[in-house]
């Protein structure tokens, strides 16, 4: 499986306070030219022909991908049909959108692309997410809820990412209840805020605070998981630590070097979406290289070596190694200035498991092979 | 747009103007029940039920043998004297009938008794001064009591339609759900609930309303989302999936309804667990 975080534009109609893209003066606010878009599908076809056992997941990201308009997505489908005749059944599209621009004109093309659900984000209680230069949070909420309802009526589901900041910490349960009441059929993913620098340090949280935030919610989710949607990171930890069925997101997999790519509007390859936003791990242009070539880039190789190195150094003997692998390399870079170190957020996972997960799960059911009865996850696109 | 079921006053010419519709026809006299049912059945439509709006208590309604087989919703203000009900019970139980009462404390008690003797009932609670504790007792009886009793709506309706992954608008138990039902007057004006029909709050004539999906219908169907837009207390309530914010009291405190709907959700969890356990532990049989 390969996943490309595909930013055909970095323009956005929102100005969320913690977004690295919209506050980046170098962000590319135009659309990726059709010439490049076409080449993108040529490269995908090459990759899938070279690796017939693989699939390619395209996560339309941004900026706000709906700013591209339905015609742009139609052009993408045209190029896909033209260049991927033998491989298009292995191409899976996701859209990560704030949904506020969704309208019925997108429905036909999204259905043709095989899209069934959206990954989105929402924040009910703070004004950190807002539309336009004025960061209008109320307008954002109004448009989001109306568009989400429309998307449901048009036959789409949606899952959401909630970014936990300092402002979230004292309302963990309220936030959780709000999100699952608003969208009882969709998945929720709690992510800690990731800051590239210290300009928003008042929003930053410590690993311990993130663990406590999750810990305030987990007992309720665990007790009522039969009637609540899939919530990450809970579901993933239950699968792994209780069910013995490991399926890890990019940050924890230890093999994101094998699976992830980022593609910027100007055709530059990056390691992933976050590396694009942080301007790290630039692998050169799609004009010059294909996916397979990028996979063999020495810096991708270095990321593979990171996993091997951490297993022998920073993370040696850690009982959570198989569930973490040192975490996101970019977070490692943020912690120490080197990709070869573990993320500081691993402490939050350890704290959460010891303080909240194990006592709760062991109090209700014996670990391993417990019948977990949760609704299936609706995929949220990776951030 | 899905074709709504219609709730109409009994008027043969009105019914005759529709075809291929499912119709609940309203009458205000027991003597009109058979005639109204026949008018729908003999039209190009199908009969959902006859709604008998009675100003008299159940004990004073003269139940007729000819009603047998006709689905009837008897809307009455109360049960009345039980000794009088007892005398008509044998014939009442032979009917395809549901008794619907408003949720006063006396009615909550009487619905339980009627249910226990095999009469299917509904208890209507729509905000205002609901005794949530009394209602909670009735709900527990309706959902969990293992002794024989007839169904009690909306609890039976909710338990049949409950899905942990969706909101449930159970107004349908009282034919009040704009996604499924339109209430008409004799001039074919559409109201979105029985109380709005009574208050003559119409959104337009049915031909116009059905030509394109009316924005008003859409607005009403999405009204629950205002709880999230305005960050009302209901948005963070454990019972929201079942109540969808319809009982928010004016003082903004939702203690009674919150506990009531949360308890109901808990009961569904218990019932699910019992069902799974019993299916696993079933002994072999010949």
XYZ file of C-alpha atoms in Angstrom:
669
model
C 0.000 0.000 0.000
C 1.217 3.476 -0.850
C -0.375 6.707 0.273
C 0.228 10.034 -1.361
C -0.815 13.185 0.461
C -1.738 15.134 -2.608
C -1.873 18.904 -2.367
C -3.106 20.198 -5.684
C -3.416 23.559 -3.960
C -2.321 25.033 -0.675
C -4.953 27.740 -0.796
C -7.633 27.575 1.862
C -10.822 29.418 2.667
C -10.088 28.978 6.385
C -7.349 30.409 8.554
C -7.129 27.895 11.376
C -4.759 29.222 13.987
C -2.528 26.175 14.161
C -2.370 25.364 10.442
C 1.138 25.465 9.032
C -0.025 25.751 5.442
C -2.210 28.835 5.572
C 0.347 30.751 7.620
C 3.201 29.798 5.324
C 4.109 32.806 3.188
C 5.523 30.442 0.581
C 2.360 28.378 0.286
C 1.325 27.771 -3.304
C -2.151 29.169 -3.598
C -2.642 28.410 -7.280
C -3.815 25.059 -8.591
C -1.428 22.370 -9.732
C -1.340 22.793 -13.528
C -3.139 20.137 -15.564
C 0.178 19.199 -17.170
C 1.472 18.180 -13.734
C -1.788 16.558 -12.737
C -1.585 14.399 -15.837
C 2.020 13.472 -15.091
C 0.954 12.512 -11.552
C -1.336 9.817 -12.949
C 1.325 8.663 -15.400
C 3.674 8.185 -12.425
C 0.982 6.382 -10.432
C 0.397 4.008 -13.320
C 4.136 3.339 -13.617
C 4.341 2.596 -9.903
C 1.372 0.241 -9.884
C 2.651 -1.614 -12.943
C 6.032 -2.024 -11.279
C 4.429 -3.163 -8.023
C 1.265 -4.975 -9.028
C 0.640 -6.166 -5.473
C 0.236 -2.563 -4.300
C -2.564 -0.055 -4.146
C -2.204 3.717 -4.313
C -4.307 5.838 -1.981
C -4.579 9.448 -3.048
C -5.504 11.719 -0.180
C -6.616 15.028 -1.616
C -5.302 17.468 0.927
C -4.456 21.119 1.063
C -5.106 23.881 1.805
C -8.687 23.140 1.053
C -9.102 20.706 -1.850
C -12.716 21.696 -2.548
C -11.387 25.081 -3.681
C -10.228 23.202 -6.769
C -13.862 22.856 -7.861
C -15.627 19.834 -9.384
C -14.089 20.390 -12.832
C -10.596 19.846 -11.464
C -11.587 16.514 -9.938
C -13.239 15.593 -13.234
C -9.973 16.340 -15.014
C -8.178 14.091 -12.530
C -10.607 11.285 -13.317
C -10.076 11.886 -17.028
C -6.300 11.545 -16.581
C -6.743 8.500 -14.396
C -8.884 6.812 -17.032
C -6.484 7.825 -19.772
C -3.243 6.755 -18.120
C -4.245 4.113 -15.593
C -6.511 1.923 -17.693
C -5.027 -1.261 -16.265
C -4.355 -0.019 -12.753
C -7.215 2.248 -11.833
C -8.960 -0.398 -9.785
C -5.979 -0.099 -7.422
C -6.356 3.654 -7.000
C -8.346 4.803 -4.012
C -9.312 8.428 -3.467
C -9.814 10.137 -0.114
C -10.591 13.778 0.498
C -9.471 15.629 3.612
C -11.576 18.768 3.638
C -13.041 21.306 6.021
C -16.293 20.584 4.111
C -17.461 24.188 4.309
C -17.407 24.499 0.514
C -19.163 21.219 -0.187
C -22.222 21.472 -2.400
C -24.180 19.136 -4.638
C -22.074 19.924 -7.700
C -19.261 17.824 -6.192
C -21.414 14.742 -5.717
C -21.362 13.213 -9.222
C -17.599 13.434 -9.660
C -16.856 12.251 -6.125
C -19.080 9.237 -6.694
C -17.275 8.523 -9.948
C -13.973 8.680 -8.082
C -15.354 6.077 -5.683
C -15.376 8.425 -2.719
C -17.663 7.316 0.084
C -16.518 9.381 3.011
C -14.687 12.562 3.901
C -12.015 13.131 6.460
C -12.613 16.458 8.120
C -11.859 18.477 11.240
C -13.993 20.410 13.662
C -13.700 22.276 16.918
C -16.942 23.099 18.688
C -15.753 25.248 21.560
C -12.796 27.376 20.553
C -12.343 29.999 17.870
C -9.160 28.422 16.538
C -10.839 27.281 13.350
C -12.401 30.043 11.291
C -13.092 31.201 7.780
C -11.435 34.030 5.931
C -8.806 36.486 7.066
C -10.964 37.373 10.068
C -10.925 33.732 11.279
C -14.726 33.750 11.549
C -15.428 30.722 13.743
C -19.204 31.114 13.780
C -19.403 31.228 10.015
C -17.142 28.173 9.864
C -19.461 26.256 12.207
C -22.600 27.252 10.328
C -21.177 26.261 6.987
C -19.602 23.099 8.322
C -22.779 21.763 9.893
C -24.927 22.647 6.889
C -22.427 21.084 4.478
C -21.960 17.989 6.601
C -25.733 17.447 6.619
C -25.823 17.942 2.865
C -22.979 15.473 2.403
C -24.924 12.919 4.454
C -28.036 13.472 2.348
C -25.926 12.984 -0.771
C -24.815 9.614 0.552
C -21.394 10.381 2.047
C -20.181 9.705 5.551
C -17.493 11.642 7.336
C -15.002 11.107 10.074
C -13.238 13.862 11.922
C -9.978 14.830 13.458
C -10.035 16.880 16.612
C -6.810 18.726 17.348
C -6.186 18.830 21.082
C -4.699 22.118 22.290
C -4.236 23.790 25.648
C -7.737 25.203 25.261
C -9.235 21.710 25.024
C -7.845 20.297 28.204
C -10.575 21.151 30.687
C -13.448 20.051 28.424
C -12.397 16.604 27.287
C -15.700 14.844 27.946
C -17.809 17.690 26.592
C -15.768 17.684 23.398
C -16.074 13.934 23.068
C -19.824 13.889 23.664
C -20.337 16.760 21.264
C -18.429 15.064 18.461
C -20.089 11.661 18.804
C -23.526 13.249 19.156
C -22.988 15.323 16.048
C -21.765 12.382 14.017
C -22.652 9.081 15.679
C -21.752 7.033 12.604
C -18.349 8.546 11.888
C -14.943 7.973 13.367
C -13.196 10.469 15.612
C -9.458 10.856 15.855
C -7.839 12.894 18.613
C -4.497 14.328 17.567
C -2.234 16.429 19.671
C -1.392 19.816 18.225
C 1.847 19.710 16.243
C 3.735 22.975 16.198
C 6.652 23.615 13.941
C 7.966 26.467 16.097
C 7.137 28.349 19.291
C 4.936 31.084 17.879
C 1.804 29.387 19.224
C 3.298 28.061 22.407
C 0.178 29.074 24.364
C -1.654 26.295 22.506
C 1.010 23.653 23.001
C 0.376 20.731 25.314
C 2.745 18.379 27.036
C 2.698 14.623 26.465
C 1.308 14.230 29.973
C -1.528 16.629 29.245
C -2.448 14.740 26.087
C -2.477 11.490 28.059
C -4.742 13.047 30.675
C -7.055 14.410 27.985
C -7.428 10.944 26.471
C -7.681 9.439 29.922
C -10.675 11.605 30.747
C -12.531 10.110 27.773
C -11.330 6.538 27.576
C -13.305 4.974 30.475
C -16.540 6.300 28.988
C -15.668 5.126 25.493
C -14.589 1.717 26.753
C -17.749 1.171 28.771
C -20.005 2.273 25.940
C -17.969 1.221 22.942
C -20.856 -0.900 21.631
C -22.793 2.280 20.910
C -20.008 4.719 20.131
C -18.099 5.221 16.927
C -14.531 4.192 16.399
C -12.296 6.591 18.293
C -8.572 6.842 17.750
C -6.180 6.234 19.330
C -8.419 4.029 21.520
C -9.534 1.643 18.841
C -6.013 1.114 17.594
C -4.705 0.386 21.082
C -7.548 -2.001 21.823
C -6.905 -3.834 18.574
C -3.261 -4.098 19.383
C -3.098 -4.568 23.148
C -6.339 -6.453 23.720
C -7.085 -8.184 20.457
C -3.522 -8.727 19.311
C -4.393 -7.320 15.884
C -2.001 -4.532 15.112
C -2.817 -1.862 12.568
C -0.854 1.314 13.061
C -1.166 4.783 11.635
C 1.759 6.345 9.813
C 3.281 7.933 12.928
C 3.539 4.622 14.755
C 4.131 2.179 11.939
C 7.877 2.604 11.700
C 7.618 2.098 7.986
C 6.201 5.358 6.701
C 9.279 5.530 4.485
C 7.811 2.610 2.523
C 4.235 3.800 2.373
C 4.008 7.577 2.379
C 4.601 10.334 -0.121
C 3.643 13.971 -0.291
C 3.170 15.878 -3.509
C 3.082 19.684 -3.565
C 1.232 21.833 -6.132
C 4.513 22.555 -7.934
C 5.226 18.842 -8.313
C 7.759 18.511 -5.517
C 7.857 15.164 -3.785
C 8.048 15.119 0.006
C 7.994 12.393 2.609
C 4.398 13.189 3.631
C 1.948 16.007 4.223
C 3.569 17.174 7.420
C 7.053 17.174 5.908
C 5.695 19.335 3.103
C 4.231 21.759 5.633
C 7.450 21.841 7.607
C 9.552 21.997 4.428
C 11.555 18.924 5.365
C 12.537 15.862 3.356
C 12.096 17.309 -0.132
C 12.707 14.526 -2.638
C 12.763 16.591 -5.811
C 10.321 17.027 -8.656
C 7.833 14.614 -10.154
C 9.132 15.833 -13.512
C 12.418 14.112 -12.742
C 11.441 11.124 -10.615
C 8.745 8.536 -10.181
C 7.423 6.974 -6.983
C 9.752 3.966 -7.142
C 12.758 6.209 -7.590
C 11.724 8.298 -4.583
C 11.346 5.125 -2.517
C 15.021 4.449 -3.152
C 16.103 7.949 -2.154
C 18.888 7.887 0.401
C 16.783 9.892 2.864
C 13.983 7.301 2.655
C 16.646 4.703 3.339
C 17.743 6.793 6.311
C 14.222 6.699 7.710
C 14.249 2.931 7.434
C 17.554 2.895 9.280
C 15.993 5.114 11.939
C 13.621 2.331 12.889
C 16.483 -0.131 13.133
C 18.597 2.341 15.086
C 15.907 3.281 17.616
C 15.213 -0.373 18.325
C 18.838 -0.623 19.476
C 19.174 2.766 21.173
C 16.510 5.214 22.447
C 13.726 2.660 22.398
C 15.659 -0.442 23.336
C 13.636 -2.628 25.655
C 10.523 -0.457 25.448
C 7.467 -2.665 25.876
C 5.511 -0.460 23.485
C 8.021 -0.677 20.690
C 5.757 -2.721 18.458
C 3.004 -0.127 18.840
C 5.112 2.978 18.399
C 8.488 2.438 16.684
C 9.716 5.710 18.076
C 6.815 7.676 16.615
C 6.822 10.201 13.800
C 10.329 10.971 12.501
C 9.341 14.595 12.039
C 8.297 14.804 15.668
C 11.665 13.292 16.483
C 13.264 16.078 14.486
C 11.162 18.610 16.357
C 12.287 17.127 19.658
C 16.016 16.942 18.989
C 16.798 18.401 15.582
C 17.441 14.908 14.235
C 15.184 12.431 12.477
C 17.108 9.679 14.195
C 15.562 10.279 17.612
C 12.234 9.217 19.039
C 9.283 11.563 19.451
C 8.705 13.124 22.851
C 5.042 12.165 22.422
C 5.857 8.544 23.149
C 5.651 9.570 26.788
C 1.987 10.424 26.326
C 1.263 6.967 24.958
C 3.071 5.324 27.852
C 1.313 7.510 30.398
C -2.069 6.915 28.833
C -1.648 3.164 28.736
C -0.344 2.853 32.287
C -2.594 5.404 33.959
C -5.838 4.913 32.091
C -5.937 2.154 29.494
C -4.721 -0.799 31.515
C -6.651 -0.019 34.712
C -9.861 0.498 32.735
C -9.546 -2.508 30.456
C -8.329 -4.827 33.176
C -11.157 -3.723 35.412
C -13.799 -4.666 32.901
C -12.407 -7.525 30.899
C -9.314 -9.630 30.791
C -6.843 -8.519 28.170
C -6.408 -10.491 24.975
C -9.231 -12.000 23.016
C -11.897 -9.850 24.614
C -14.865 -9.492 22.328
C -14.595 -5.922 21.202
C -17.802 -4.843 19.666
C -17.195 -1.548 17.994
C -18.596 -0.198 14.792
C -16.249 -0.336 11.884
C -13.991 2.605 11.425
C -14.694 5.175 8.790
C -11.312 6.169 7.544
C -9.999 9.573 8.419
C -7.322 10.630 6.059
C -3.977 10.936 7.747
C -3.049 14.498 8.597
C -37.937 13.133 -2.687
C -39.652 10.244 -0.925
C -43.434 10.144 -1.063
C -44.758 10.975 2.392
C -47.562 9.153 4.098
C -50.540 11.416 4.599
C -52.631 12.136 7.660
C -55.949 13.547 6.434
C -59.291 14.468 7.922
C -62.013 12.156 6.692
C -63.314 13.624 3.459
C -64.092 11.192 0.613
C -63.344 13.758 -2.088
C -59.979 14.629 -0.526
C -58.999 10.972 -0.314
C -60.166 10.434 -3.879
C -57.773 13.115 -5.102
C -54.761 10.965 -4.206
C -53.514 7.704 -5.554
C -50.855 5.252 -4.435
C -50.524 6.987 -1.088
C -50.601 5.470 2.357
C -53.198 7.393 4.311
C -54.095 7.723 7.965
C -57.595 9.103 8.091
C -58.883 11.116 11.050
C -62.408 10.918 12.428
C -63.924 12.399 15.553
C -66.761 9.940 16.020
C -66.708 6.175 16.546
C -69.570 5.903 14.101
C -67.304 7.066 11.254
C -64.483 4.558 11.761
C -65.737 1.905 9.312
C -66.878 4.426 6.762
C -63.533 6.282 6.760
C -61.538 3.066 6.536
C -63.723 1.922 3.639
C -63.261 5.220 1.831
C -59.487 4.797 1.832
C -59.490 1.091 1.050
C -61.874 1.633 -1.860
C -59.802 4.480 -3.269
C -56.530 4.085 -5.136
C -54.702 4.400 -1.816
C -53.852 2.121 1.062
C -54.926 2.512 4.657
C -52.289 3.234 7.252
C -54.821 3.527 10.065
C -57.924 5.309 11.238
C -57.203 7.926 13.886
C -60.170 8.270 16.191
C -59.890 11.589 18.040
C -62.070 11.117 21.065
C -62.989 13.816 23.541
C -64.281 11.055 25.797
C -62.133 8.787 27.932
C -61.454 5.276 26.691
C -64.125 3.829 28.967
C -66.800 5.924 27.255
C -65.933 4.942 23.686
C -68.351 2.495 22.153
C -66.172 -0.123 20.540
C -67.845 -1.889 17.659
C -67.362 -5.447 16.412
C -67.194 -4.152 12.808
C -63.901 -2.449 13.629
C -62.232 -5.829 13.694
C -59.245 -5.819 11.319
C -59.151 -2.054 10.906
C -55.911 -0.524 12.252
C -57.105 2.120 14.704
C -55.257 4.707 16.742
C -57.566 5.865 19.506
C -56.488 9.278 20.781
C -58.213 9.836 24.103
C -57.635 12.251 26.963
C -57.640 9.509 29.620
C -58.755 5.966 30.385
C -61.603 6.805 32.716
C -63.195 4.359 35.121
C -61.456 1.024 34.956
C -64.540 -0.901 35.943
C -66.127 0.394 32.745
C -63.082 -0.459 30.685
C -63.094 -3.952 32.139
C -66.521 -4.607 30.725
C -65.416 -3.825 27.160
C -61.984 -5.421 27.449
C -62.835 -8.703 25.714
C -64.079 -6.950 22.583
C -61.389 -4.266 22.768
C -58.638 -6.874 22.785
C -59.967 -8.427 19.608
C -59.412 -5.159 17.743
C -56.334 -4.007 15.845
C -56.193 -0.991 18.112
C -53.685 1.172 19.932
C -54.738 3.575 22.663
C -52.803 6.840 22.771
C -52.883 9.075 25.836
C -51.103 12.275 26.868
C -48.466 11.794 29.566
C -50.229 12.939 32.728
C -49.297 11.001 35.846
C -52.685 9.259 35.927
C -52.278 8.253 32.294
C -48.761 6.945 32.855
C -50.215 4.690 35.556
C -53.218 3.679 33.445
C -51.176 2.893 30.337
C -49.230 0.390 32.392
C -52.445 -1.268 33.525
C -53.894 -1.321 30.007
C -50.669 -2.789 28.677
C -50.671 -5.439 31.390
C -54.108 -6.627 30.271
C -53.046 -6.812 26.622
C -54.061 -3.456 25.162
C -51.388 -1.821 23.022
C -50.778 1.760 24.081
C -48.876 4.938 23.361
C -47.971 7.641 25.818
C -47.386 11.062 24.312
C -44.847 13.347 25.926
C -43.764 16.467 24.156
C -41.919 18.738 26.569
C -43.700 20.758 29.204
C -44.171 19.301 32.645
C -43.178 15.703 32.123
C -42.724 13.579 35.231
C -39.517 11.949 34.048
C -39.312 9.585 37.009
C -42.791 8.207 36.411
C -42.100 7.967 32.701
C -38.843 6.214 33.426
C -40.686 3.565 35.458
C -43.084 3.040 32.575
C -40.239 2.828 30.075
C -38.432 0.255 32.198
C -41.636 -1.767 32.418
C -42.202 -1.499 28.684
C -38.700 -2.591 27.763
C -37.656 -4.965 30.522
C -40.691 -6.485 32.235
C -40.772 -10.185 31.489
C -44.385 -10.692 32.471
C -46.844 -10.580 29.623
C -47.834 -7.107 28.502
C -48.798 -5.375 25.292
C -46.453 -2.909 23.637
C -46.129 0.672 24.801
C -45.052 3.326 22.351
C -42.859 5.241 21.860
C -40.669 2.788 23.806
C -41.486 -0.169 21.595
C -41.016 1.961 18.474
C -37.658 3.201 19.755
C -36.444 -0.269 20.644
C -37.386 -1.557 17.188
C -35.687 1.323 15.373
C -32.745 2.001 17.666
C -29.361 1.917 15.999
C -26.416 2.998 18.075
C -24.812 4.628 15.045
C -27.600 6.976 14.090
C -29.842 9.575 15.593
C -33.388 8.378 15.961
C -36.320 10.666 15.361
C -39.060 8.634 17.045
C -41.746 11.208 16.313
C -42.847 8.588 13.789
C -44.396 6.679 16.688
C -46.978 9.482 16.750
C -46.959 10.124 12.992
C -44.923 13.272 13.637
C -41.877 13.078 11.419
C -41.617 15.433 8.429
C -39.353 12.975 6.646
C -42.161 10.428 6.611
C -45.512 12.128 7.199
C -47.436 15.168 6.043
C -50.528 16.311 7.933
C -53.211 17.761 5.671
C -56.358 19.785 6.135
C -59.325 19.481 3.787
C -57.830 22.111 1.468
C -54.646 20.014 1.109
C -52.535 22.401 3.126
C -49.508 20.695 4.650
C -48.449 20.863 8.283
C -45.351 19.105 9.560
C -46.843 17.780 12.791
C -50.225 17.041 14.277
C -49.979 19.976 16.676
C -49.155 22.350 13.808
C -52.074 20.982 11.825
C -54.291 21.645 14.813
C -52.937 25.192 15.101
C -53.337 25.632 11.319
C -49.630 26.289 10.845
C -49.235 25.193 7.245
C -46.210 25.428 4.970
C -48.123 25.386 1.676
C -50.363 23.219 -0.449
C -49.200 19.664 -1.003
C -48.782 20.069 -4.767
C -46.348 22.930 -4.221
C -44.595 21.359 -1.261
C -43.986 18.127 -3.138
C -42.982 19.728 -6.431
C -39.510 20.289 -5.071
C -38.259 19.417 -1.628
C -39.480 22.342 0.440
C -36.716 24.262 2.259
C -39.011 24.377 5.274
C -39.200 20.580 5.370
C -35.426 20.403 5.101
C -35.031 23.010 7.807
C -37.327 21.050 10.091
C -35.561 17.758 9.406
C -32.226 19.402 10.234
C -33.528 21.329 13.251
C -31.628 19.062 15.620
C -28.344 20.405 14.286
C -29.094 23.808 15.867
C -28.165 22.196 19.163
C -24.610 21.975 17.878
C -24.524 25.325 16.175
C -25.696 27.088 19.302
C -23.748 24.828 21.664
C -26.865 24.008 23.640
C -26.583 21.759 26.652
C -28.221 18.961 24.626
C -25.213 18.772 22.283
C -23.100 17.253 25.044
C -25.825 15.075 26.586
C -25.407 11.302 26.698
C -29.036 10.871 25.676
C -28.887 13.044 22.573
C -29.080 10.278 20.009
C -32.555 9.430 21.242
C -33.950 12.822 22.136
C -32.234 15.024 19.544
C -32.729 18.072 21.713
C -36.516 18.104 21.633
C -36.969 18.427 25.392
C -34.608 21.255 26.235
C -36.367 23.094 29.058
C -36.524 26.869 29.012
C -34.212 27.105 32.021
C -31.547 25.295 29.990
C -31.213 22.474 32.530
C -31.838 19.060 31.103
C -31.446 16.829 34.143
C -34.724 14.886 33.911
C -34.765 14.215 30.200
C -31.030 13.577 30.103
C -31.229 10.884 32.780
C -34.298 9.399 31.119
C -32.806 9.032 27.642
C -29.393 8.009 28.938
C -31.078 5.268 30.955
C -32.950 4.098 27.886
C -29.710 3.835 25.926
C -28.174 1.886 28.807
C -31.133 -0.497 28.715
C -30.589 -1.122 25.010
C -26.998 -1.981 25.853
C -28.138 -4.414 28.537
C -30.666 -5.972 26.184
C -28.014 -6.353 23.498
C -25.672 -8.041 25.976
C -28.404 -10.380 27.203
C -29.314 -11.281 23.638
C -25.706 -12.051 22.738
C -25.181 -14.036 25.907
C -28.321 -16.085 25.479
C -27.513 -16.889 21.869
C -24.070 -18.083 22.923
C -25.357 -20.166 25.815
C -28.228 -21.777 24.026
C -28.275 -25.497 24.747
C -28.791 -27.969 21.998
C -32.312 -29.044 21.314
C -34.051 -31.588 19.164
